[in-house]
Short mmCIF file of C-alpha atoms in Angstrom, two decimals:
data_model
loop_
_atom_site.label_atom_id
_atom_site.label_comp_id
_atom_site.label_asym_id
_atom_site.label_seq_id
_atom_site.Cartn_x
_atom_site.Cartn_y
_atom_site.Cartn_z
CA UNK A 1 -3.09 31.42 -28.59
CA UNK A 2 -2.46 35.14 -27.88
CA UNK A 3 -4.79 38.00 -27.04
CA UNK A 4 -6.84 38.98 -30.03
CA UNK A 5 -5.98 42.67 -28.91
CA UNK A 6 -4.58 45.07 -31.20
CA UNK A 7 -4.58 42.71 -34.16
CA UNK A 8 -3.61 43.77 -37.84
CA UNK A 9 -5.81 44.41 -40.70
CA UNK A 10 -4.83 42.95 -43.99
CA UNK A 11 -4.47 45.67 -46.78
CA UNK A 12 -6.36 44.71 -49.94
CA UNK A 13 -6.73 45.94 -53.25
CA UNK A 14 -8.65 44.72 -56.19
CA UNK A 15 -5.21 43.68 -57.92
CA UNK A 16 -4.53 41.28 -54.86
CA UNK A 17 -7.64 39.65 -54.86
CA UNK A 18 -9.15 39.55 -58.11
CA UNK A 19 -7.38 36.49 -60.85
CA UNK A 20 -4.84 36.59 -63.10
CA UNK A 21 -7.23 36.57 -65.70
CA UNK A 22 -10.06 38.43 -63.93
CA UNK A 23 -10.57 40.71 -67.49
CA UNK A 24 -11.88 36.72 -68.97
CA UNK A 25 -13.66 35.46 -66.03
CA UNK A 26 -17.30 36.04 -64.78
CA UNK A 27 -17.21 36.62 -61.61
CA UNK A 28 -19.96 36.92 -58.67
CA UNK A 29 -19.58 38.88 -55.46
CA UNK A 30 -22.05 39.70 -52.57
CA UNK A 31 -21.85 43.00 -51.09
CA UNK A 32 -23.52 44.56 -47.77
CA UNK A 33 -25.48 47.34 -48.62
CA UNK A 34 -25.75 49.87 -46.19
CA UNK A 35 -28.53 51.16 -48.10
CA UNK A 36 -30.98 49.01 -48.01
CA UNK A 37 -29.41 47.18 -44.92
CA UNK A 38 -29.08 43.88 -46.51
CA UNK A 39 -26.57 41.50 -49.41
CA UNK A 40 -26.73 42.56 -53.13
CA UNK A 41 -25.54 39.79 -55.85
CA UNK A 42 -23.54 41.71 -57.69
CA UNK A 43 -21.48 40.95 -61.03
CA UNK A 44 -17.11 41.74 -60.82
CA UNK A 45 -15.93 43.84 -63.70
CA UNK A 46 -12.36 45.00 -63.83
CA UNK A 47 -12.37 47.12 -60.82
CA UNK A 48 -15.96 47.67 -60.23
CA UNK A 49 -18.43 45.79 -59.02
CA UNK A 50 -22.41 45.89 -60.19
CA UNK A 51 -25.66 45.66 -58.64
CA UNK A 52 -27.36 42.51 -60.05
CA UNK A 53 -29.67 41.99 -57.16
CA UNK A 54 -32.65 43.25 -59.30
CA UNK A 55 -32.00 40.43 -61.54
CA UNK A 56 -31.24 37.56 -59.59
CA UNK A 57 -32.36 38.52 -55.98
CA UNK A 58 -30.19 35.85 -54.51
CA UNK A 59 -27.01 34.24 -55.92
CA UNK A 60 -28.71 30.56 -55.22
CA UNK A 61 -31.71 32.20 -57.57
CA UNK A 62 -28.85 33.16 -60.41
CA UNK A 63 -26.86 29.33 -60.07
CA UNK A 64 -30.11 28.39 -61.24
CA UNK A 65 -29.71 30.42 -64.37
CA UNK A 66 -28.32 28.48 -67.35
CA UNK A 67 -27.30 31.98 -68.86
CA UNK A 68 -25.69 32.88 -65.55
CA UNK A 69 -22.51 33.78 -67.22
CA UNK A 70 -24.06 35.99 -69.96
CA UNK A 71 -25.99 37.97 -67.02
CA UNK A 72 -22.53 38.04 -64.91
CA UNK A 73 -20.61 39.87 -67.90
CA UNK A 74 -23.58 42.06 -69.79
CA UNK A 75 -26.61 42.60 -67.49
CA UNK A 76 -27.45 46.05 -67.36
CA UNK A 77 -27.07 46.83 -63.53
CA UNK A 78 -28.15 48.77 -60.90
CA UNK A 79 -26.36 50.73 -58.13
CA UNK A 80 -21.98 50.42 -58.13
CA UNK A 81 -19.27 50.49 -56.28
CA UNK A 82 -15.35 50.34 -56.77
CA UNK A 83 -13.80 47.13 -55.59
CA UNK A 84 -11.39 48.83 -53.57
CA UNK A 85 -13.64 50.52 -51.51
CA UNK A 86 -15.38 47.55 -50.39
CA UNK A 87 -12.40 46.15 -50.02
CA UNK A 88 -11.06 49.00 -47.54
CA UNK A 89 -14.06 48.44 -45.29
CA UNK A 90 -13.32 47.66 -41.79
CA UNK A 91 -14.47 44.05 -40.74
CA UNK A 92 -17.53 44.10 -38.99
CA UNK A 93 -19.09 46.85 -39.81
CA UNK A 94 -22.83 47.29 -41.02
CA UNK A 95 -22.86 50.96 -41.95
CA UNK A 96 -20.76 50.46 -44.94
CA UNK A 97 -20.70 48.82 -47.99
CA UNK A 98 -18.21 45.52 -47.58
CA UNK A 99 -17.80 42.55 -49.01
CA UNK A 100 -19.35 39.51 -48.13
CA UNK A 101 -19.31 35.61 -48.62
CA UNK A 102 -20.29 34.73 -52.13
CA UNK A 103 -22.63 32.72 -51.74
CA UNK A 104 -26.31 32.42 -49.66
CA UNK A 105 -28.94 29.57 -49.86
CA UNK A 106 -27.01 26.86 -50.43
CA UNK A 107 -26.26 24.82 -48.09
CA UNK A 108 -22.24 24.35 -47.08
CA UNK A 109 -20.92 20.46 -47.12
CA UNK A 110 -17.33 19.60 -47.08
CA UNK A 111 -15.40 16.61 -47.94
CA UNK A 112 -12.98 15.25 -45.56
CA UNK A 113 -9.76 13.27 -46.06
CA UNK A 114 -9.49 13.70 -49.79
CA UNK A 115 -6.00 14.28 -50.03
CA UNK A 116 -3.75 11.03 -48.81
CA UNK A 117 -1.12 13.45 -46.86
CA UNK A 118 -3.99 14.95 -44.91
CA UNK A 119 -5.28 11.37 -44.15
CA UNK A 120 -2.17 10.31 -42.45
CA UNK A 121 -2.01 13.54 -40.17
CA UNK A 122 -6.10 12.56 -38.84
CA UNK A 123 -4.79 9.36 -38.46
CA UNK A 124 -1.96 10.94 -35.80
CA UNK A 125 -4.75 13.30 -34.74
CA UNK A 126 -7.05 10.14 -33.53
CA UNK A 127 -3.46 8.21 -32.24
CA UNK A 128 -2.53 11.26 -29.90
CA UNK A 129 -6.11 11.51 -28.95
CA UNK A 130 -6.01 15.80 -29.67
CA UNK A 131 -2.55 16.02 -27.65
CA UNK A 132 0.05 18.10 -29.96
CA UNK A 133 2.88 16.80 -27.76
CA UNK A 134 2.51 13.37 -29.05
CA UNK A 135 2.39 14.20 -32.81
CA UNK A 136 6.05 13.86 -33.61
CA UNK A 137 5.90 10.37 -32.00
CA UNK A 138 3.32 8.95 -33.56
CA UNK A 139 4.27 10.73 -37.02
CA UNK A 140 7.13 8.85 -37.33
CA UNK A 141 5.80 5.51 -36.19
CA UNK A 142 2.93 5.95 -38.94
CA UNK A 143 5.17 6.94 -41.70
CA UNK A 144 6.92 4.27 -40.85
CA UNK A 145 4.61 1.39 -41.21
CA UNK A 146 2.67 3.11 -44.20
CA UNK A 147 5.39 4.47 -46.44
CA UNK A 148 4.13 5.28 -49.96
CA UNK A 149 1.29 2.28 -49.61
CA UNK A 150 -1.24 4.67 -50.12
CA UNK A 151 -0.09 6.54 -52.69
CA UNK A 152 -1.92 6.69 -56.09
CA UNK A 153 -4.47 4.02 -54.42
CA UNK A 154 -7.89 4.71 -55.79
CA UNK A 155 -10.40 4.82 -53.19
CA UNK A 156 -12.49 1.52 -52.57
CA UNK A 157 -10.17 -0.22 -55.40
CA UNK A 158 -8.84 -3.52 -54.94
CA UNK A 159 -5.63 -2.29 -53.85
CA UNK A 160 -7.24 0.03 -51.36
CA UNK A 161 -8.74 -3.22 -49.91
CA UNK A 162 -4.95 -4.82 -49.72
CA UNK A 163 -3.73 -1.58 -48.26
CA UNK A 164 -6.55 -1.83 -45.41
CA UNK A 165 -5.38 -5.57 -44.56
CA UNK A 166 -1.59 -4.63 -44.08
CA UNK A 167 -3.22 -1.18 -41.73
CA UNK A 168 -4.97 -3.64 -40.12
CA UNK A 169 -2.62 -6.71 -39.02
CA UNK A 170 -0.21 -3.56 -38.11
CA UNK A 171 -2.64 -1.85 -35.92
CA UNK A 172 -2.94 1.51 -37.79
CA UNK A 173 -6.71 1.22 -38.84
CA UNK A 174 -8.50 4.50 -38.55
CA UNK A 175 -12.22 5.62 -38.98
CA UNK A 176 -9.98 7.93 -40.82
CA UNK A 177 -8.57 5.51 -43.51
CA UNK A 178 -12.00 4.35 -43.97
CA UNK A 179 -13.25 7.29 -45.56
CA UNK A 180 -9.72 7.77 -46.88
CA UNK A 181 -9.24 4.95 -49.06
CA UNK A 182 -12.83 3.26 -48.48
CA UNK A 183 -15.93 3.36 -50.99
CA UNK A 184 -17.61 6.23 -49.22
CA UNK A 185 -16.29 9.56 -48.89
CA UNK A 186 -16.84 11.79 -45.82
CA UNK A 187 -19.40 14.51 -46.39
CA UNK A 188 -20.89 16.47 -43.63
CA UNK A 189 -22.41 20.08 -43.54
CA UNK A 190 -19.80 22.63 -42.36
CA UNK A 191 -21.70 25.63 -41.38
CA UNK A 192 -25.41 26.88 -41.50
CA UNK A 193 -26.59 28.42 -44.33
CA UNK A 194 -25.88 32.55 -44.71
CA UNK A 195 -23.10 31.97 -41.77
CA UNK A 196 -20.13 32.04 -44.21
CA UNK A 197 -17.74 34.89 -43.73
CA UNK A 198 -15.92 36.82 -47.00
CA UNK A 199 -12.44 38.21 -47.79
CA UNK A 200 -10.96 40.85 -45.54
CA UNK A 201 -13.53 39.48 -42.49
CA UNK A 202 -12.29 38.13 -39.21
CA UNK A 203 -12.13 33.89 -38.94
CA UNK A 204 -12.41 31.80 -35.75
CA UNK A 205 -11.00 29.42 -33.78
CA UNK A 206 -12.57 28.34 -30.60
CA UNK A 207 -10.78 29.06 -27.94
CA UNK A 208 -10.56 26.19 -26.09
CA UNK A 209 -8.55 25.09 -29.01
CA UNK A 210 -4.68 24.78 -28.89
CA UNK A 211 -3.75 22.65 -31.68
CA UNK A 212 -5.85 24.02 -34.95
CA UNK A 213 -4.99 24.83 -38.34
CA UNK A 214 -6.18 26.47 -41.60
CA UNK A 215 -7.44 24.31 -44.25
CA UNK A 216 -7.33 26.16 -48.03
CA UNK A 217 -9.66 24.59 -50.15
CA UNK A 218 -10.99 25.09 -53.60
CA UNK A 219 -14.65 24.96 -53.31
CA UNK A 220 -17.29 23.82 -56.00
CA UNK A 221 -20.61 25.44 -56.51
CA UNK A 222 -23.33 23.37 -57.68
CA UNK A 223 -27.03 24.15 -58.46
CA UNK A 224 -30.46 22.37 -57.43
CA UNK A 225 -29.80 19.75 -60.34
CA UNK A 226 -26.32 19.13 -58.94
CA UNK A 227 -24.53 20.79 -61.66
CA UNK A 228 -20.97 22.50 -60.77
CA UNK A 229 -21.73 25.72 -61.64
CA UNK A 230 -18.51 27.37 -60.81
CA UNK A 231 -15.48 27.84 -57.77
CA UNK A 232 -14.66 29.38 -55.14
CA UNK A 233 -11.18 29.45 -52.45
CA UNK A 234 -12.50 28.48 -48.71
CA UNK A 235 -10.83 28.35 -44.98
CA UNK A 236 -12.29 25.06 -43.27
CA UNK A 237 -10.74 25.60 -39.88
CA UNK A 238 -9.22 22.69 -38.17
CA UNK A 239 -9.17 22.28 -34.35
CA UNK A 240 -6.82 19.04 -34.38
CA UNK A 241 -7.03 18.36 -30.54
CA UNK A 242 -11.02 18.63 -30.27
CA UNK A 243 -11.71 16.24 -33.57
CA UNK A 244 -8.85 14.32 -32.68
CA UNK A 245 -10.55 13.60 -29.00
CA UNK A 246 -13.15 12.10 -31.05
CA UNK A 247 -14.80 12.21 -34.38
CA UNK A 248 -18.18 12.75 -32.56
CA UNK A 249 -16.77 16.28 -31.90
CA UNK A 250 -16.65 17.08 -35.04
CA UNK A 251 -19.32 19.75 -35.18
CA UNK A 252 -17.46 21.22 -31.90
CA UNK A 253 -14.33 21.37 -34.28
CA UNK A 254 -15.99 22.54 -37.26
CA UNK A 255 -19.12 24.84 -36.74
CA UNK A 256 -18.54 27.74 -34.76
CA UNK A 257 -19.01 31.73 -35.03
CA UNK A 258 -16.56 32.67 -38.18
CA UNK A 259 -15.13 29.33 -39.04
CA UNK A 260 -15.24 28.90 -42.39
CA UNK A 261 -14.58 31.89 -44.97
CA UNK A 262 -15.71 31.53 -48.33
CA UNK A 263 -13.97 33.83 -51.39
CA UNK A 264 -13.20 35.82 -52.89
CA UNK A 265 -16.05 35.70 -55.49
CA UNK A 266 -17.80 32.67 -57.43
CA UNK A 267 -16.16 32.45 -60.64
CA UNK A 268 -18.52 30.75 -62.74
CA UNK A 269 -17.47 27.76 -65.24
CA UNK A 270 -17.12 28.93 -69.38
CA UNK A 271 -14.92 28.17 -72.00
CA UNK A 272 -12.04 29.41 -70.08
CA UNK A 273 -12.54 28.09 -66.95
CA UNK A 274 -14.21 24.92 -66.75
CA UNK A 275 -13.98 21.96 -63.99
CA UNK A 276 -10.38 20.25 -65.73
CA UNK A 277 -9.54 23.48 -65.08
CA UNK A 278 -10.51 23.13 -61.25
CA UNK A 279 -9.02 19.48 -61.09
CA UNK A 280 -5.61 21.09 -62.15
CA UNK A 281 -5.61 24.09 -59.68
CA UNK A 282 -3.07 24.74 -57.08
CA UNK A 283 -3.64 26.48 -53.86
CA UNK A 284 -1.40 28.55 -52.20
CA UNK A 285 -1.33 29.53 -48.23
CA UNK A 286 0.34 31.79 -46.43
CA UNK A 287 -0.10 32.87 -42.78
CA UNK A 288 1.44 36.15 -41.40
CA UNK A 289 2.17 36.16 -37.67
CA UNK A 290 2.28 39.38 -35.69
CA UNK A 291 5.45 38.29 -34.06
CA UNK A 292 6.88 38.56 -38.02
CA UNK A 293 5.80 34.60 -38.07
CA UNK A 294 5.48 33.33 -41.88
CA UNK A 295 4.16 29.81 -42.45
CA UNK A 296 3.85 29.05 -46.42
CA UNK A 297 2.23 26.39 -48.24
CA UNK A 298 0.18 24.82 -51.05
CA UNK A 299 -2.01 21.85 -51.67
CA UNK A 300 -3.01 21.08 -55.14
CA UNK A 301 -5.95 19.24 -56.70
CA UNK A 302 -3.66 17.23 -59.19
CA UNK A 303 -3.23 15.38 -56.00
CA UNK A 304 -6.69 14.63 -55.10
CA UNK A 305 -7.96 10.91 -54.57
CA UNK A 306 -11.50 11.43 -55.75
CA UNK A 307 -12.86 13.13 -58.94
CA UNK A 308 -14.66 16.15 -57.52
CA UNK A 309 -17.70 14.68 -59.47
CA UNK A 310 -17.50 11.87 -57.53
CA UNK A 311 -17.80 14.05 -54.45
CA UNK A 312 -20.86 15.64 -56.18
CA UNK A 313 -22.65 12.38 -56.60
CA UNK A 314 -22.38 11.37 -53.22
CA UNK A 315 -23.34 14.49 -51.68
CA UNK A 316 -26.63 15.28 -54.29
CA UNK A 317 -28.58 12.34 -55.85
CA UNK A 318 -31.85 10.04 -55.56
CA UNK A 319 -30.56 9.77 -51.65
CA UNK A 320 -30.35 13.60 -51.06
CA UNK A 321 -31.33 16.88 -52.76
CA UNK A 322 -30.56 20.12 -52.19
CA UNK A 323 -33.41 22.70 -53.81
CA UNK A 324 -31.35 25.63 -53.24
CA UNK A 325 -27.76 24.11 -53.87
CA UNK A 326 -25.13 23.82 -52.41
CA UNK A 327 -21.57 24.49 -51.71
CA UNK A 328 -18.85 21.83 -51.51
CA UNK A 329 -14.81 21.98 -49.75
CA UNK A 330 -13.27 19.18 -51.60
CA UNK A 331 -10.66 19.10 -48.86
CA UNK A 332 -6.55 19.67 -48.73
CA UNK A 333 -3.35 18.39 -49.05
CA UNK A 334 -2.25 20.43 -46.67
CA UNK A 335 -1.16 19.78 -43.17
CA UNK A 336 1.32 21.63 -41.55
CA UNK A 337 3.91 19.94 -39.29
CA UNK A 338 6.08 23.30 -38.75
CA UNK A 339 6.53 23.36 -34.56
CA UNK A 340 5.39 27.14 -33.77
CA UNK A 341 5.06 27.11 -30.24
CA UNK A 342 7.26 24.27 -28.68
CA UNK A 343 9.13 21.46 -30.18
CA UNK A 344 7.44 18.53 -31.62
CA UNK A 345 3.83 20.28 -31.02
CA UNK A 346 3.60 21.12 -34.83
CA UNK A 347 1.77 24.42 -36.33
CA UNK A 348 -1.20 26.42 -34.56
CA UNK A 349 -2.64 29.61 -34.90
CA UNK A 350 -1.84 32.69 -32.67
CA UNK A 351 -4.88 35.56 -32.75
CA UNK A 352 -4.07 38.11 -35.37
CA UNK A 353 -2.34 35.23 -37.93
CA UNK A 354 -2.90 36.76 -41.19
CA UNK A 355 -4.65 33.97 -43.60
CA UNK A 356 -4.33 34.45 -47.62
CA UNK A 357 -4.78 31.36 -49.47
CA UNK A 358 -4.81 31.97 -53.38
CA UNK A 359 -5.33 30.57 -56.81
CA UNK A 360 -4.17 32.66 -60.14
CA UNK A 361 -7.63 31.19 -61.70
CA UNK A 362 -9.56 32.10 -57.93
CA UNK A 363 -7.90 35.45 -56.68
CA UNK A 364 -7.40 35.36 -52.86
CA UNK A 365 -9.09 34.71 -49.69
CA UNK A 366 -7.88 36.60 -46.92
CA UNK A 367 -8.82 36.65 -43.31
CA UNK A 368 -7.51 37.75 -39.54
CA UNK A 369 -7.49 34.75 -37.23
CA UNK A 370 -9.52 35.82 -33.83
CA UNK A 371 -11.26 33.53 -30.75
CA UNK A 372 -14.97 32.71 -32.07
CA UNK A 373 -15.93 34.04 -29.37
CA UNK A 374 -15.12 37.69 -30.28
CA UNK A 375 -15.50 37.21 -34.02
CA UNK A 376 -18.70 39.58 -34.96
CA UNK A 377 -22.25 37.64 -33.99
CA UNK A 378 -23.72 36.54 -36.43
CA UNK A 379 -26.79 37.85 -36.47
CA UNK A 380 -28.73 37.98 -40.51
CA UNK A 381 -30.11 34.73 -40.87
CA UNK A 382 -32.77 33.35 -43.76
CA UNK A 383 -35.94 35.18 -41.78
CA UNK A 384 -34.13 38.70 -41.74
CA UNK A 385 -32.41 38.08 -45.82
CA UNK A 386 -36.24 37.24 -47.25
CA UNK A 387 -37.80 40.47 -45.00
CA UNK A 388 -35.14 42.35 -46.19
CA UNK A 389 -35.24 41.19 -49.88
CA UNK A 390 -39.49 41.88 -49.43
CA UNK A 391 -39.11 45.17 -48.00
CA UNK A 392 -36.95 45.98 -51.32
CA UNK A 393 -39.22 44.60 -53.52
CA UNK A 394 -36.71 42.32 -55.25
CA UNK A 395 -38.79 38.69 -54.26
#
């Protein structure tokens, strides 16, 4: 990738990130308060957005709420801004009011090979062992041998099972494919608690990495009880030469400074927007280069090989519970082949790409790609959110 020097800011306004249908939907923010030097859970109405720390002093404390929505559209509020002026806030910056991720206890999981298209490209990941240069090689041969056999196949069916044994006496198996088509989906934890970043902040790639990728997700939030509480857009950034070394990097390839951006807001499920509503969603991505680059694409969850309550259960249960809740990337159809660089090495990202990935029923998520390294620290943790939240008075 490129120097990170002299990169673009996005421009955004509250009419290109809120919904379609933002005037019907209850929607939850967090915003840095310069203030009091700490997050407020705040409530999105029309253009502005309300102080509802006072109320729910964390946004885990109002999933908890089973009149979350009511409080969302009617609570009486405290301090407010206009949407567009945290919007207009420079990334990075502490000593004014900006928006952050929208969420902050729970704990961030993702799913993993949901989506059969994605599956195939980790299989080619694993077969190149991380080298881009290989991909178009080993794309073919694997399209090839698998065809359409895995499409429509429920996961851990009988004809998942059949579909395994021809992989198999081919020599295509993948750890991949297991968790693909197997009984058990892949679930790890993507990032520490509080170390999400929001709409209009920088993302990061490591930048060791030369072969990476965005990954737009729609992202469920679910209380302590496991409910699905509402949505949310996410960015779980792909390095597709470190996992593709080995899955045992996968923490290496998922968790660093800035990689994964959560938001807009959390729109909250109702009578308008409930989770059919999220199983029929499409995604839509679209990466700005500073060269004039433009990448588009989309993934939707039509296309999705698990129920995302299925992903719930085998996340939270009798084997695992989450007392604050938890957030959960259901994963993405989308992996994009597009040679950037050089021919046959496929997409990658070049510092100052320009990430929006959007939903009419989830607004848009919007970030500036730059090297982890250089991304802000990240320095507010769980000690410094419950000092802070003491010090106001709000715990």
């Amino acid at each position: 990738m490129e120097s990170a020097a002299a990169r673009p800011r996005p421009v955004l306004t509250a009419g290109s990130v809120l919904p379609a249908d933002a005037d019907r939907a209850a929607l939850v923010a967090r915003v840095h308060n310069p203030e009091c030097d700490g997050p407020c859970v705040a409530a999105v109405r029309g253009e502005q957005v309300v102080d509802l720390t006072a109320i729910a002093p964390t946004v885990s404390d109002l999933m908890e709420r089973d009149d979350a929505a009511a409080v969302v559209r009617e609570a009486d509020g405290g301090h407010f801004w206009r949407l567009d002026e945290l919007l207009d806030a420079p990334s990075g910056r502490r000593d004014v009011p900006h928006l952050l991720a929208p969420i902050d206890l729970q704990v961030i999981k993702a799913a993993g090979v949901t989506f059969a298209r994605s599956l195939l490209e980790r299989v080619i990941e694993e077969r190149t062992g991380g080298d881009p240069a290989q991909a178009a090689r080993v794309r073919a041969r694997v399209g090839q041998v698998v065809g359409g056999t895995l499409d429509g196949i429920r996961p851990g069916s009988p004809e998942a099972d059949k579909a395994k044994e021809l992989l198999v006496s081919e020599g295509l198996w993948s750890q991949y494919l297991e968790v693909g088509i197997g009984p058990d989906p892949e679930v790890f934890t993507k990032a520490p608690v509080l170390s999400a970043v929001g709409t209009g902040a920088d993302i990061g790639v490591l930048g060791a990495s030369v072969w990476n990728n965005p990954e737009p997700e729609a992202v469920l939030v679910v209380d302590s009880r496991g409910r699905v509480r509402g949505a949310t857009l996410g960015n779980d950034v792909n390095l597709r030469d470190i996992e593709g070394r080995s899955a045992l990097l996968l923490s290496r390839a998922k968790d660093n400074n800035a990689s994964c951006a959560i938001g807009p807001f959390v729109r909250l499920l109702d009578e308008d927007f409930d989770l059919d509503t999220v199983r029929g969603i499409d995604i839509d991505l679209r990466i700005d280069g500073t060269d004039g680059y433009v990448l588009r694409g989309s993934s939707s969850m039509r296309e999705i090989s698990r129920d995302v309550l299925d992903l719930v259960a085998a996340t939270h249960g009798p084997h695992h519970q989450y007392p604050d809740g938890f957030v959960l990337f259901t994963g993405t159809l989308f992996a994009p082949t597009e040679d950037r660089q050089a021919p046959g090495a496929g997409f990658t990202h070049e510092y100052g790409d320009i990430v929006r990935i959007s939903s009419p029923r989830l607004g848009a998520l919007v970030n500036t790609v730059v090297p982890s390294e250089q991304a802000a620290p990240w320095t507010f943790g769980v000690r410094a959110l419950m000092r802070n939240l003491a010090q106001r008075g709000v715990l």
